[in-house]
XYZ file of C-alpha atoms in Angstrom:
248
model
C 44.967 8.696 42.992
C 43.615 11.502 45.126
C 43.116 14.833 43.441
C 45.311 17.722 44.632
C 43.736 20.132 47.114
C 42.616 23.335 45.421
C 43.833 26.675 46.672
C 41.223 29.021 48.060
C 40.577 31.996 45.807
C 40.655 35.573 46.999
C 37.303 36.724 45.617
C 38.236 40.385 45.910
C 40.811 39.838 43.178
C 38.395 38.174 40.805
C 36.542 40.098 38.081
C 33.227 41.378 39.431
C 30.943 39.159 37.343
C 32.872 36.017 38.292
C 32.629 36.915 41.989
C 28.858 37.338 41.825
C 28.072 33.681 41.395
C 30.598 32.499 43.997
C 27.963 32.168 46.662
C 28.744 31.008 50.206
C 25.705 28.728 50.223
C 25.951 25.275 48.741
C 23.950 22.067 48.971
C 25.618 18.776 49.897
C 24.594 15.731 47.935
C 22.440 13.286 49.905
C 24.716 10.473 48.757
C 28.249 10.345 47.319
C 28.702 10.826 43.598
C 30.534 8.034 41.891
C 33.516 9.225 39.921
C 32.286 10.500 36.557
C 34.459 12.129 33.942
C 33.421 13.373 30.540
C 35.587 13.387 27.458
C 38.136 16.210 27.702
C 37.426 17.721 24.291
C 34.485 19.387 22.610
C 33.701 18.780 18.984
C 32.989 22.282 17.774
C 33.885 23.797 14.443
C 34.040 27.420 13.451
C 32.680 27.314 9.933
C 32.444 31.020 9.236
C 34.030 34.038 10.792
C 33.449 37.545 9.495
C 34.884 40.705 10.971
C 34.130 44.104 9.466
C 35.365 47.556 10.418
C 33.909 50.950 9.749
C 34.413 54.443 11.113
C 31.936 57.133 12.004
C 32.051 60.184 9.813
C 34.645 62.542 11.093
C 36.979 59.802 12.274
C 35.078 58.981 15.428
C 34.533 55.686 17.178
C 35.157 52.519 15.211
C 32.362 49.965 15.017
C 32.972 46.240 14.832
C 30.784 43.331 13.876
C 31.649 39.672 14.297
C 29.702 36.659 13.102
C 30.802 33.195 14.236
C 28.844 30.115 13.277
C 29.565 26.833 15.028
C 28.282 23.259 14.917
C 28.326 21.714 18.413
C 28.444 17.970 18.947
C 24.803 17.030 19.804
C 25.841 14.340 22.298
C 28.152 16.657 24.227
C 25.548 19.440 24.069
C 22.984 17.138 25.705
C 25.425 15.817 28.325
C 26.531 19.286 29.405
C 22.905 20.412 29.831
C 22.275 17.324 31.958
C 25.253 18.177 34.161
C 24.121 21.793 34.538
C 20.831 20.400 35.829
C 22.615 18.091 38.287
C 24.758 20.962 39.570
C 21.651 23.055 40.256
C 19.758 20.210 41.916
C 22.495 18.739 44.113
C 25.286 21.280 44.474
C 24.367 24.911 43.794
C 20.736 25.840 43.258
C 21.744 29.305 42.000
C 24.133 28.059 39.312
C 23.459 29.443 35.826
C 25.784 28.646 32.934
C 25.037 32.040 31.340
C 26.328 33.908 34.410
C 29.268 31.536 34.693
C 30.170 32.137 31.050
C 30.099 35.924 31.445
C 32.226 35.713 34.575
C 34.672 33.339 32.932
C 35.153 35.768 30.021
C 36.277 38.479 32.415
C 38.514 36.024 34.258
C 40.020 34.833 30.945
C 40.795 38.362 29.811
C 42.276 39.284 33.196
C 44.430 36.152 33.519
C 45.591 36.240 29.891
C 46.851 39.794 30.338
C 48.705 38.793 33.507
C 50.320 35.922 31.591
C 51.266 38.221 28.738
C 52.937 40.562 31.211
C 54.659 37.684 33.081
C 52.919 38.758 36.296
C 52.891 35.285 37.808
C 52.645 36.378 41.437
C 49.353 38.099 40.601
C 47.959 34.739 39.420
C 48.015 33.317 42.955
C 44.491 32.684 44.183
C 43.164 32.671 40.620
C 45.194 29.809 39.136
C 46.225 26.531 40.792
C 49.679 26.830 42.367
C 51.229 23.897 40.489
C 49.926 25.290 37.189
C 51.469 28.716 37.853
C 54.914 27.126 38.123
C 54.455 25.316 34.798
C 53.175 28.461 33.076
C 56.160 30.445 34.307
C 58.533 27.886 32.805
C 56.709 27.841 29.468
C 56.350 31.611 29.192
C 60.065 32.065 29.847
C 60.718 30.254 26.557
C 58.303 32.331 24.445
C 59.469 35.215 22.234
C 57.965 38.668 22.914
C 55.505 38.369 20.006
C 54.046 35.147 21.423
C 53.763 36.661 24.898
C 51.878 39.605 23.412
C 49.513 37.226 21.614
C 48.513 35.627 24.940
C 46.723 38.815 25.949
C 43.015 39.022 25.115
C 41.284 42.334 25.708
C 37.502 42.107 26.240
C 36.795 43.905 22.938
C 38.905 41.349 21.035
C 37.028 38.344 22.429
C 34.755 37.289 19.565
C 33.211 34.030 20.754
C 32.951 31.944 23.938
C 31.381 28.552 24.529
C 31.359 26.026 27.354
C 33.284 22.877 26.483
C 32.996 19.823 28.674
C 31.750 19.428 32.233
C 32.814 16.970 34.924
C 31.261 16.052 38.291
C 33.307 13.665 40.405
C 34.763 12.886 43.812
C 38.232 11.734 44.791
C 39.417 8.870 46.996
C 38.978 11.043 50.092
C 35.319 11.751 49.327
C 35.822 15.365 48.238
C 33.377 16.519 45.555
C 34.439 18.560 42.522
C 32.963 20.233 39.449
C 35.104 21.230 36.473
C 33.970 23.299 33.489
C 36.103 23.706 30.382
C 35.590 27.008 28.548
C 36.746 27.755 24.991
C 37.495 31.253 23.720
C 38.138 32.740 20.274
C 39.904 36.087 20.238
C 41.728 38.410 17.844
C 45.284 39.658 18.242
C 47.379 42.224 16.409
C 50.635 40.641 17.568
C 53.112 40.028 14.751
C 53.465 36.264 14.634
C 55.500 34.117 12.237
C 53.058 32.452 9.873
C 54.830 29.104 9.962
C 54.481 28.900 13.756
C 50.692 29.308 13.687
C 49.575 27.055 10.877
C 45.807 26.740 10.759
C 44.982 30.101 12.364
C 42.736 32.519 10.502
C 44.158 35.835 9.289
C 42.197 39.037 8.661
C 43.421 42.125 6.848
C 41.190 45.129 7.280
C 41.495 48.807 6.361
C 40.085 51.105 9.033
C 38.300 54.064 7.499
C 39.527 53.033 4.055
C 42.869 54.756 4.488
C 46.399 53.575 5.091
C 47.744 50.064 5.221
C 45.308 47.307 6.218
C 45.592 46.047 9.783
C 46.318 42.351 10.159
C 44.533 40.365 12.853
C 44.749 36.690 13.717
C 41.982 34.614 15.246
C 43.377 32.478 18.065
C 41.782 29.997 20.466
C 42.288 29.265 24.144
C 40.979 26.678 26.621
C 40.612 27.475 30.320
C 39.308 24.929 32.822
C 37.622 26.133 36.017
C 37.340 23.811 38.999
C 35.494 24.115 42.291
C 35.341 21.861 45.324
C 31.834 21.305 46.707
C 32.800 19.443 49.868
C 30.921 20.654 52.960
C 32.808 23.378 54.804
C 35.060 24.358 51.874
C 35.019 27.916 50.542
C 32.937 28.176 47.321
C 35.772 29.334 45.075
C 36.476 28.541 41.425
C 40.122 28.033 40.475
C 41.643 27.796 36.999
C 43.361 24.422 36.710
C 44.147 24.297 32.987
C 45.304 26.958 30.521
C 45.975 26.340 26.839
C 46.513 28.896 24.092
C 46.542 27.017 20.804
C 49.916 27.182 18.969
C 51.251 29.430 21.744
C 50.924 27.763 25.137
C 49.981 24.078 24.927
């Protein structure tokens, strides 16, 4: 079955870092790529997460420190590096996963806040049109606390890692690259404990005074897709959004 045509993305609406690597130049493969899809999931475990708070003397700026240790699947780690190499050689010689990751973090924070605020019209050009309609239906069923928990401010994003990568073409010969990104972020939203089984909870006292603040560590998966067919605008579009226990 042919893949759906991606919507062109208005780069002026994208976060600045994400726009930087959306270059107009691209290299066409000398021969068609046979359809290749990688497994949709990444075996990655967070084995330790530590978050500490402290305040400057005099009640000034709060400092935060986060340590996240993960164990990536060696096979998937090797495969993704191979696909990064193929992207640079055949599709985009300026592609760097480090720049893509930084840009995706800004896009994730921006889109998650739009979702939290039910600003679905503002998602056009950033998120695939058919996905926007599904997200609107799902968000309409969420209670206010869950909607609040969808929002991830940049300072609450504690860890980001690329998941899987796919390079493939459809029945019409169009060429695509998809990159799945995984994010761990903290939220202060008040969530029922029974609805978020398995999430990590932190209780911290800022400055050693008052009641401790409760934070939850949540995860989200965003998939970015770009068409590399000759003559098509070099725009990345979000084609998959999942917030674990909130928006599956």
